[in-house]
Short mmCIF file of C-alpha atoms and ligand atoms in Angstrom, two decimals:
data_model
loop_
_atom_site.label_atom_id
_atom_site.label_comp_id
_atom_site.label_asym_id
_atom_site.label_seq_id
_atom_site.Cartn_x
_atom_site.Cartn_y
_atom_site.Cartn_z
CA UNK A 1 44.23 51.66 -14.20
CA UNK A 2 42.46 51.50 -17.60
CA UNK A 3 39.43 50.09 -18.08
CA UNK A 4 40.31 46.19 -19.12
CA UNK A 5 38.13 44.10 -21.50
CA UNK A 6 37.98 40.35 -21.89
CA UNK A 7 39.01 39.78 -25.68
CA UNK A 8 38.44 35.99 -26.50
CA UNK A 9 41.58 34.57 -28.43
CA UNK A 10 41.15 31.63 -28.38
CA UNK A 11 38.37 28.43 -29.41
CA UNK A 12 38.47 25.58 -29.86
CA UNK A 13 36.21 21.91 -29.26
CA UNK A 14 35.91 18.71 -28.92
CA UNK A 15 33.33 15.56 -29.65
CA UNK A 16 34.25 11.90 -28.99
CA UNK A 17 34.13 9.87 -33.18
CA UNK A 18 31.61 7.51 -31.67
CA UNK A 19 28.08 8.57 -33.26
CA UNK A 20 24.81 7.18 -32.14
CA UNK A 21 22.02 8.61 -35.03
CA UNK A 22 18.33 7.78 -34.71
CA UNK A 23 18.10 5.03 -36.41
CA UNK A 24 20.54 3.05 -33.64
CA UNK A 25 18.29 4.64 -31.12
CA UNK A 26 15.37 2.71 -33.07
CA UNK A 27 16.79 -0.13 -32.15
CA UNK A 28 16.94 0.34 -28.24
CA UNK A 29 14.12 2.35 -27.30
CA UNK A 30 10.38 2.58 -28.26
CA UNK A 31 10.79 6.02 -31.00
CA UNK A 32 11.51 7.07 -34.08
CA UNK A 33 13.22 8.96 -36.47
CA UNK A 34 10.35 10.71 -37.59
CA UNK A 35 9.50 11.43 -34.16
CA UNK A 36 12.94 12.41 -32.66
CA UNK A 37 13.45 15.07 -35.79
CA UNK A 38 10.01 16.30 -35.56
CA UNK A 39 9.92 16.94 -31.57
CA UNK A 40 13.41 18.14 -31.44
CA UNK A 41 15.66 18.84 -34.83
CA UNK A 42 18.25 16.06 -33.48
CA UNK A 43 19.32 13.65 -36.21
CA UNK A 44 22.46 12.48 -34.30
CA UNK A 45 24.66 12.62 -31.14
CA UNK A 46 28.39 11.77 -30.63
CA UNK A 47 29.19 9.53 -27.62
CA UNK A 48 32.60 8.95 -25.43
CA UNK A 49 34.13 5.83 -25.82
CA UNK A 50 34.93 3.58 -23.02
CA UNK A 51 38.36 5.07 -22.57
CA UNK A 52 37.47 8.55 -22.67
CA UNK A 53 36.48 11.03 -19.36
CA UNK A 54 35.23 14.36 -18.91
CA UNK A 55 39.06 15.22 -17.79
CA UNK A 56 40.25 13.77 -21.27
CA UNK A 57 37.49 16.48 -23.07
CA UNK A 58 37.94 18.95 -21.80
CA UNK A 59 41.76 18.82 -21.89
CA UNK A 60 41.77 18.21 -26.08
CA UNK A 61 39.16 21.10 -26.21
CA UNK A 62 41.17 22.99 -23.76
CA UNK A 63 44.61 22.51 -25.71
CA UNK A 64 42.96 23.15 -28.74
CA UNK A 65 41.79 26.46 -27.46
CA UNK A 66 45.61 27.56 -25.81
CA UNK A 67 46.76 26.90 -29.55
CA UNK A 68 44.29 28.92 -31.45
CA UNK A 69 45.38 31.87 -28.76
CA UNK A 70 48.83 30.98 -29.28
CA UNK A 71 49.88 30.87 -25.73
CA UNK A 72 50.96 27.95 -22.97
CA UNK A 73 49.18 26.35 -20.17
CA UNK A 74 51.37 27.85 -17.69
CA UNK A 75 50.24 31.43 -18.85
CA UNK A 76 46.62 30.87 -17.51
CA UNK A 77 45.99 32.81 -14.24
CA UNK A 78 42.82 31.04 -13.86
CA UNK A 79 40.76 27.94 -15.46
CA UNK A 80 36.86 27.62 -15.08
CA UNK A 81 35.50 24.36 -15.67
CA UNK A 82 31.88 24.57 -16.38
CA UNK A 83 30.62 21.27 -15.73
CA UNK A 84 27.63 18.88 -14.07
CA UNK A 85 28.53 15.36 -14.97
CA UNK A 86 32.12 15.55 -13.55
CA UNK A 87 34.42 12.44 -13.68
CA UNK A 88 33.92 12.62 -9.57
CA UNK A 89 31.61 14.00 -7.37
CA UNK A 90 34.54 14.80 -5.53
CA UNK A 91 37.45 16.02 -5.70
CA UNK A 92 36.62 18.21 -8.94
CA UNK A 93 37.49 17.43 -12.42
CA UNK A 94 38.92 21.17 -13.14
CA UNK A 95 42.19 19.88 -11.00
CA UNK A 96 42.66 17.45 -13.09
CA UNK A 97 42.19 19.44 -16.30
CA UNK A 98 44.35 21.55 -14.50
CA UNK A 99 47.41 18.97 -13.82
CA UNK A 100 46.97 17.27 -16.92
CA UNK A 101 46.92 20.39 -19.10
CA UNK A 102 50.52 21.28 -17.47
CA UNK A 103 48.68 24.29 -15.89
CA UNK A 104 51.28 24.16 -12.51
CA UNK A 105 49.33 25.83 -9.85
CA UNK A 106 47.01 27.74 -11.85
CA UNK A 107 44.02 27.99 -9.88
CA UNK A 108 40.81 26.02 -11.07
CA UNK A 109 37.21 25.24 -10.33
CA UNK A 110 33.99 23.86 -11.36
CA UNK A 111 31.04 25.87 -12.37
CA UNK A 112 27.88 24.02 -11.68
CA UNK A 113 24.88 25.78 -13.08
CA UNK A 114 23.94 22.37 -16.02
CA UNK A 115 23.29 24.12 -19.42
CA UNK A 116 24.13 27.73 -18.22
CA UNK A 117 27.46 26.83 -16.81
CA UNK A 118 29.24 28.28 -20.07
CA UNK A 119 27.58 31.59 -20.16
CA UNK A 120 28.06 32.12 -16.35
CA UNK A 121 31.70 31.44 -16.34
CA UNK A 122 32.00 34.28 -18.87
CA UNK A 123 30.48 36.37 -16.94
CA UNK A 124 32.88 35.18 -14.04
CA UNK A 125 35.94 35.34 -16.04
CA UNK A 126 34.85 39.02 -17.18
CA UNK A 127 34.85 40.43 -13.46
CA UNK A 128 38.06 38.25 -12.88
CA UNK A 129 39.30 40.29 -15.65
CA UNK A 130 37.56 43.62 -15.00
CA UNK A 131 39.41 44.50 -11.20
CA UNK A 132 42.19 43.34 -13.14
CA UNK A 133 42.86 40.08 -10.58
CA UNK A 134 43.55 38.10 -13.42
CA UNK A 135 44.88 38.54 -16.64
CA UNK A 136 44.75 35.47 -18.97
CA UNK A 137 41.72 32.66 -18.03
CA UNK A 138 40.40 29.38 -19.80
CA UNK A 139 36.93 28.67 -19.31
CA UNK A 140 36.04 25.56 -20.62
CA UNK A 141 32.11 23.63 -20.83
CA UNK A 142 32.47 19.96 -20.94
CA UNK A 143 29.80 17.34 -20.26
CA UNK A 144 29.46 13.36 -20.34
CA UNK A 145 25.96 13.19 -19.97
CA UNK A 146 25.67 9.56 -21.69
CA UNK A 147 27.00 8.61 -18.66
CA UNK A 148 24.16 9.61 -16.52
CA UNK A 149 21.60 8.82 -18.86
CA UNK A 150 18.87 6.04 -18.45
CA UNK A 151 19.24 3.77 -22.28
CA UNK A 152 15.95 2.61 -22.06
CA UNK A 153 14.31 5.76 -20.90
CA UNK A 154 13.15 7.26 -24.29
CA UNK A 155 11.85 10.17 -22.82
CA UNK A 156 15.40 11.14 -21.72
CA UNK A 157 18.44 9.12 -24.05
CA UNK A 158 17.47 10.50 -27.35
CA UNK A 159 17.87 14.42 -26.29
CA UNK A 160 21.53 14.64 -25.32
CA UNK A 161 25.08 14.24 -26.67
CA UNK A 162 29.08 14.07 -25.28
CA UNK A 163 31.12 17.43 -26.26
CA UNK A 164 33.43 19.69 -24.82
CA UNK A 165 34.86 22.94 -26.09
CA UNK A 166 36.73 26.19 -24.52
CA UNK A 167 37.56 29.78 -24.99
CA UNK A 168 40.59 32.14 -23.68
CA UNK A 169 39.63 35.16 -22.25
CA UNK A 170 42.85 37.53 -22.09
CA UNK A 171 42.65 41.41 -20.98
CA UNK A 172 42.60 43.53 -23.78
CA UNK A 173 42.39 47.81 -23.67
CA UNK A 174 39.56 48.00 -26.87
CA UNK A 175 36.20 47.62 -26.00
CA UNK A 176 35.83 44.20 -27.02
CA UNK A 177 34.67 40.70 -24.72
CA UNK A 178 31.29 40.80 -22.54
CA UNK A 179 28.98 44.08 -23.08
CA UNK A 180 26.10 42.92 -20.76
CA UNK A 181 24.61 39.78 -19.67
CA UNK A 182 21.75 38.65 -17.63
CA UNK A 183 21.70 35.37 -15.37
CA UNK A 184 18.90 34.05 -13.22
CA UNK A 185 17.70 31.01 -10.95
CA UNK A 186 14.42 29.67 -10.59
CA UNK A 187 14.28 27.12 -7.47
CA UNK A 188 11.02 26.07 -7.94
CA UNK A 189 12.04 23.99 -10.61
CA UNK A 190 14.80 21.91 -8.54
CA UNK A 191 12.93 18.50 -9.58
CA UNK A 192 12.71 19.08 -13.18
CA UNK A 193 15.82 18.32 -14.21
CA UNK A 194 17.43 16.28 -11.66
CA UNK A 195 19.63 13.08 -10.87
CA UNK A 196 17.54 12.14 -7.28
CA UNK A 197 20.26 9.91 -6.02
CA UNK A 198 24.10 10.05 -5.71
CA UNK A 199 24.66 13.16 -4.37
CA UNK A 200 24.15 13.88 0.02
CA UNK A 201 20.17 13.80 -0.27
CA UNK A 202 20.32 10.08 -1.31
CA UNK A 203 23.48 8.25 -1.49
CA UNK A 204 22.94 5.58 -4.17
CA UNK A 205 22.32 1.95 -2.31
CA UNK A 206 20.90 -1.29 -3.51
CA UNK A 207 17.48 0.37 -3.37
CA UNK A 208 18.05 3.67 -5.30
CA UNK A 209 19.97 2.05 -7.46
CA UNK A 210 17.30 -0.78 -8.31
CA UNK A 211 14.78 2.26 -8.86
CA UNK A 212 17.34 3.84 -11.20
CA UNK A 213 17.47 6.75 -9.49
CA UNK A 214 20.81 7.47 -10.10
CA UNK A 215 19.52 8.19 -13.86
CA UNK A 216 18.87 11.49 -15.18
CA UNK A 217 15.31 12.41 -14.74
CA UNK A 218 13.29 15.18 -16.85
CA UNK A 219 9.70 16.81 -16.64
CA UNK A 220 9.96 17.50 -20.48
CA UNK A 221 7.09 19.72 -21.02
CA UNK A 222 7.90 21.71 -17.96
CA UNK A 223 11.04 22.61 -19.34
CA UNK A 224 10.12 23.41 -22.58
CA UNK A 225 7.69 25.90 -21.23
CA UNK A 226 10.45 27.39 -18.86
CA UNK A 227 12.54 27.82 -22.00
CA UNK A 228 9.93 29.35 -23.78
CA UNK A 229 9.33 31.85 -21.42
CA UNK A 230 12.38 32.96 -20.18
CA UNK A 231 14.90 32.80 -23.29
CA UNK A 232 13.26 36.47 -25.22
CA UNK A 233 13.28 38.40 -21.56
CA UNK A 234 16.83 37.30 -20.71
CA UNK A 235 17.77 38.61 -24.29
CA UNK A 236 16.25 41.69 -23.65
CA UNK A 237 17.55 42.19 -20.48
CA UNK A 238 21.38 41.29 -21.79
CA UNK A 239 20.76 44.01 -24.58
CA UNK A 240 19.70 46.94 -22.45
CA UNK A 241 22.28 46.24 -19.99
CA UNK A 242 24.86 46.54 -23.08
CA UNK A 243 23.17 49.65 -24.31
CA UNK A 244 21.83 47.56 -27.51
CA UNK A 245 19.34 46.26 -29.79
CA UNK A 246 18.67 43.37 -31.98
CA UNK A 247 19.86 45.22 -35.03
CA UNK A 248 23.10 45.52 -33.32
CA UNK A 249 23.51 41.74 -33.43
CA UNK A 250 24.78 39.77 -35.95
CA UNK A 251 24.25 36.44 -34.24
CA UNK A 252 22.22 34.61 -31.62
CA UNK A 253 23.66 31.71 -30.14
CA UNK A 254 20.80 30.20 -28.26
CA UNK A 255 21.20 26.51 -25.89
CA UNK A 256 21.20 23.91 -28.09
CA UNK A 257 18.68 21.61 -26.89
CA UNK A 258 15.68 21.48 -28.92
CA UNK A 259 15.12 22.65 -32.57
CA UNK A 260 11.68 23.99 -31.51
CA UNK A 261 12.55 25.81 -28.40
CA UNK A 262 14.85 27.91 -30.59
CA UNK A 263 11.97 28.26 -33.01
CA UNK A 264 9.73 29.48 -30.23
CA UNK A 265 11.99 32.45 -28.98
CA UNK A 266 12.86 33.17 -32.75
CA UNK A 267 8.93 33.74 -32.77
CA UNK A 268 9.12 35.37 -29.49
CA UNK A 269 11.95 38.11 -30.65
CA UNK A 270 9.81 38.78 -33.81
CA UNK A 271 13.25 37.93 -36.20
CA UNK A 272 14.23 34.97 -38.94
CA UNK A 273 15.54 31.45 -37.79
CA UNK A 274 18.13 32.33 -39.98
CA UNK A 275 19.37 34.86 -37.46
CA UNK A 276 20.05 31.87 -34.99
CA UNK A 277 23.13 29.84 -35.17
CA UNK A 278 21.98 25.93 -35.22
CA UNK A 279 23.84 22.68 -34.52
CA UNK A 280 21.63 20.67 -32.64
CA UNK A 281 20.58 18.32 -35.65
CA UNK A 282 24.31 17.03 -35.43
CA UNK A 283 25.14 16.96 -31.67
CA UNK A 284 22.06 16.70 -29.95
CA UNK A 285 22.26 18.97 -26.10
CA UNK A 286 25.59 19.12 -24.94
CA UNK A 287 24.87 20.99 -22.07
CA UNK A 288 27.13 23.25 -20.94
CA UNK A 289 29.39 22.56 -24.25
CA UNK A 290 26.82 23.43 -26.41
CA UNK A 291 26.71 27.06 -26.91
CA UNK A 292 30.61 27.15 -27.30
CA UNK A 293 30.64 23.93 -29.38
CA UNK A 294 28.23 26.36 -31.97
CA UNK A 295 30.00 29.08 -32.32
CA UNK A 296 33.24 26.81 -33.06
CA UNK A 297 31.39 25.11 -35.52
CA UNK A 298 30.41 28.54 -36.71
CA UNK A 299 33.64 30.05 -37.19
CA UNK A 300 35.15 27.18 -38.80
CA UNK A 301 32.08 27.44 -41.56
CA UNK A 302 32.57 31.00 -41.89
CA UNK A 303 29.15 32.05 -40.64
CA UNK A 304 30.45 34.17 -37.22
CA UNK A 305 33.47 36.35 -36.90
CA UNK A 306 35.83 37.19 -34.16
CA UNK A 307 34.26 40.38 -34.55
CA UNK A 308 30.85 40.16 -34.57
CA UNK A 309 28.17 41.17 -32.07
CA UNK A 310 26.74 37.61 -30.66
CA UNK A 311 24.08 37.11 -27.94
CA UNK A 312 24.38 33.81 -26.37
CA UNK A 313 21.30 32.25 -24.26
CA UNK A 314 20.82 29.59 -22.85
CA UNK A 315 18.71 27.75 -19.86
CA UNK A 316 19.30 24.53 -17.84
CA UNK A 317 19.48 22.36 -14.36
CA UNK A 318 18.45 24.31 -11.45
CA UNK A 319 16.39 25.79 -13.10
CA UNK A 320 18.91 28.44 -14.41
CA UNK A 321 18.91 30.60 -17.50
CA UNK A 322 21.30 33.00 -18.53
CA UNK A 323 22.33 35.56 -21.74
CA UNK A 324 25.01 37.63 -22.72
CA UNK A 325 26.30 40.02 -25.38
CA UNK A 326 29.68 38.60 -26.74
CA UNK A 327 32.18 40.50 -29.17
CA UNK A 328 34.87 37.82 -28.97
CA UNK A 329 37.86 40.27 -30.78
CA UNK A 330 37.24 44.12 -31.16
CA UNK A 331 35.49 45.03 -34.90
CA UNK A 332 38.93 46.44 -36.56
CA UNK A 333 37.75 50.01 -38.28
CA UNK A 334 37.91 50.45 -42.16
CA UNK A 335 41.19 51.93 -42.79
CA UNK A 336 40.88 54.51 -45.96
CA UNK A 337 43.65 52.71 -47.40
CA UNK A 338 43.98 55.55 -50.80
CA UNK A 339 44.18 58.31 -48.26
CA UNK A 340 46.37 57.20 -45.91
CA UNK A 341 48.64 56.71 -49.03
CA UNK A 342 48.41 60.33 -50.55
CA UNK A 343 49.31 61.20 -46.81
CA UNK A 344 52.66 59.17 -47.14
CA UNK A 345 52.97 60.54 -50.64
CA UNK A 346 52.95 63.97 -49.32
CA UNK A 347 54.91 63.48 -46.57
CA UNK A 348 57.80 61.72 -48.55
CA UNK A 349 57.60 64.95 -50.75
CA UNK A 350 57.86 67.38 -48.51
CA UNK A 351 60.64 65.82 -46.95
CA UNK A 352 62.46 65.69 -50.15
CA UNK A 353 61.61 69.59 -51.08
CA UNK A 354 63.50 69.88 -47.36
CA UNK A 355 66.78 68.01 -48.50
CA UNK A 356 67.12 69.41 -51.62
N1 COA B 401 9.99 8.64 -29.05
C1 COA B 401 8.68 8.47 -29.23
N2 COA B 401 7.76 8.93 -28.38
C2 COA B 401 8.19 9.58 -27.29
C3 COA B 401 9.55 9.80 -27.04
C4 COA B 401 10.47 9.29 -27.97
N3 COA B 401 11.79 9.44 -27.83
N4 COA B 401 9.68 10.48 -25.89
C5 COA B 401 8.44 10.71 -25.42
N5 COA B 401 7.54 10.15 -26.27
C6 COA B 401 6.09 10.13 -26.17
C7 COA B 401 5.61 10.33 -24.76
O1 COA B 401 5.64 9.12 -24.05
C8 COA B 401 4.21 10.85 -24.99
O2 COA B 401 3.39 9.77 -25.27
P1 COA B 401 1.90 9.73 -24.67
O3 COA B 401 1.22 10.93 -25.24
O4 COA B 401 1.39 8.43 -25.16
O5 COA B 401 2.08 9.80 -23.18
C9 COA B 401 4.33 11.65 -26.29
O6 COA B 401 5.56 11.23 -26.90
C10 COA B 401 4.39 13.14 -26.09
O7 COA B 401 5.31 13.40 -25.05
P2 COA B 401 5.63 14.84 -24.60
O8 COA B 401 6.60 14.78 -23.48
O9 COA B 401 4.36 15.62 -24.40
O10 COA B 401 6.34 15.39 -25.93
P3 COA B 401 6.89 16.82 -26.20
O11 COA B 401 6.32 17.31 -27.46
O12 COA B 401 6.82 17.70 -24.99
O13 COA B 401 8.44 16.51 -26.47
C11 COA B 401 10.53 16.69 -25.36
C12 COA B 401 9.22 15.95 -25.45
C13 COA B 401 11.34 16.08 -24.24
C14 COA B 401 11.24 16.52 -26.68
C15 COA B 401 10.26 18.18 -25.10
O14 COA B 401 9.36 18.32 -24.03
C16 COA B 401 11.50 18.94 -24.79
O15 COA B 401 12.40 19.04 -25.59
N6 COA B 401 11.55 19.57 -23.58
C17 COA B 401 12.70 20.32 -23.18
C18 COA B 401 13.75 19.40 -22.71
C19 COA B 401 15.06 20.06 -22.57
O16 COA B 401 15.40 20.97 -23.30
N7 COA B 401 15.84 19.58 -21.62
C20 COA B 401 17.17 20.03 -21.41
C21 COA B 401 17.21 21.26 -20.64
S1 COA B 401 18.81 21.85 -20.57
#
């Protein structure tokens, strides 16, 4: 069998109209403007409405996705749903993305690894792809994490924003999809991003939930130094597993969490800011929705091509970090148009010296 590729077809996102900028957050919280900007970059974050799930996401991002690749629910052989705040802790929201996208029996899961879950289930999808199991697969990164979040816990409410958004991965002959990628898991740092209670550790009762720890909970300066340190290695280690360098890349698509983490590893990697792809001013962290909700935005400003060399990074929950080199369609080769026509030309005469 020949070698298969994953060529991505399709994109497309999602972000609930409801937008919740600083300045509201001024109003709720102890902070600032000033201070939210200067720590982090954010300026504003969308937020669901009351009607809206992480099912209803990820399905408009999903659908959105199946259209740009022109192709039907029903010809997905697989759908990865890389989530944390699903709409249940059981039974999992990527079987109801499933039904409600009109996906009949197309297997599904959920991919929980927090802000990593998109770049794994790339990597999943690829190897899916690769033994040539499956042909045609959605992987979608969706998140509701104003849901989870603590309003009055500045520390925590003013960092993160509702999105979803999803790419189809179809198998493709040119070299073209995932060239290398690098994923780790650092245990250590269990506690540092965590939700304590809800889960089997600590069902939520009258006394967890009077201690709000059912909230999301953060060691800020732990993670930011996490970040900081493993973001450049991961890179590094995607690139020589593809058999690449920087200069090979026309794009880095780092987590979108923090306008100064992304300045740190810019630092780190020796290159421009302006090499970085940025959207975290308008959307906050969407977790595992960010990194596809950027290049989205991307595309649709005309910054990143289907055809350009990307390397995606990101880091998260767990704690988890994890990179890859992504050439979403394969680079089409300059065609010398003016000699391909003298070739006709010829051709056309020769065949006519032949009739006559
Ligand atoms: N507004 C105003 N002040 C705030 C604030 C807010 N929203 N949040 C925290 N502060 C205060 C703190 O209480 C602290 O005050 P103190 O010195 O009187 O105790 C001060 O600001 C500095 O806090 P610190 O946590 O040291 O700030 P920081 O520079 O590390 O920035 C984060 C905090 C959270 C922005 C930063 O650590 C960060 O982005 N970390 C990574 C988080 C992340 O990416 N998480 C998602 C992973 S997927």
């Amino acid at each position: 069998m020949e070698k298969q590729y994953g060529r991505i077809t399709g994109w497309g996102s999602y972000v609930p109209s409801n937008i919740i900028t600083n300045e509201d957050l001024e109003k709720i919280v102890d902070t600032s403007h000033e201070w939210i900007v200067r720590r982090t970059g954010i300026h504003q974050r969308h937020v669901v409405g009351p009607e809206e799930t992480n099912a209803t996401m990820s399905v408009a991002a999903a659908q959105a996705a199946l259209d740009k690749a022109n192709i039907h629910a029903t010809d997905l052989d697989l759908i990865i749903h890389a989530t944390t705040f699903q709409d249940h802790i059981t039974p999992p929201t990527s079987s109801q993305v499933q039904h409600m996208l009109g996906a009949h029996n197309v297997p599904a899961f959920v991919l929980t690894t927090g802000c990593t879950g998109f770049v794994y289930g790339l990597s999943v999808a690829q190897q899916f792809i690769r033994t040539g199991a499956y042909r045609t697969i959605l992987i979608i990164g969706s998140e509701i994490i104003s849901r989870g979040l603590d309003w009055t816990d500045r520390s925590t409410c003013v960092l993160f924003g509702d999105a979803a958004a999803a790419m189809v991965m179809e198998a493709c002959d040119e070299p073209c999809g995932l060239f290398g990628f690098d994923l780790g898991s650092d245990g250590s740092g269990y506690d540092k991003i965590i939700m304590p209670a809800g889960g089997a550790a600590e069902p939520v009762g009258a006394d967890t939930f009077a201690a709000g720890r059912h909230y999301l909970q953060m060691n800020g300066s732990e993670v930011f130094k996490f970040a900081s340190r493993v973001l450049g290695k991961s890179c590094y280690r995607s690139l020589a597993r593809a058999e690449m360098t920087l200069d090979d890349i026309d794009w880095i698509v780092p987590h979108q969490a923090n306008l100064r983490i992304i300045q740190a590893a810019a630092r780190d990697m020796d290159l421009p800011l302006s090499r970085f792809i940025t959207v975290v001013d308008r959307y906050g962290n969407t977790s595992a929705a960010s990194i596809p909700l950027a290049i989205c935005d991307a595309i649709a400003e005309g910054k990143i091509k289907p055809e350009d060399k990307l390397l995606l990074v990101s880091f998260g929950a767990g704690l988890t970090w994890a990179s890859c080199v992504l050439q979403m369609a394969p680079r089409l080769e300059k065609v010398n148009v003016m000699a391909d026509l003298t070739a006709v030309s010829q051709n056309i005469d020769s065949l006519a010296v032949t009739a006559l």
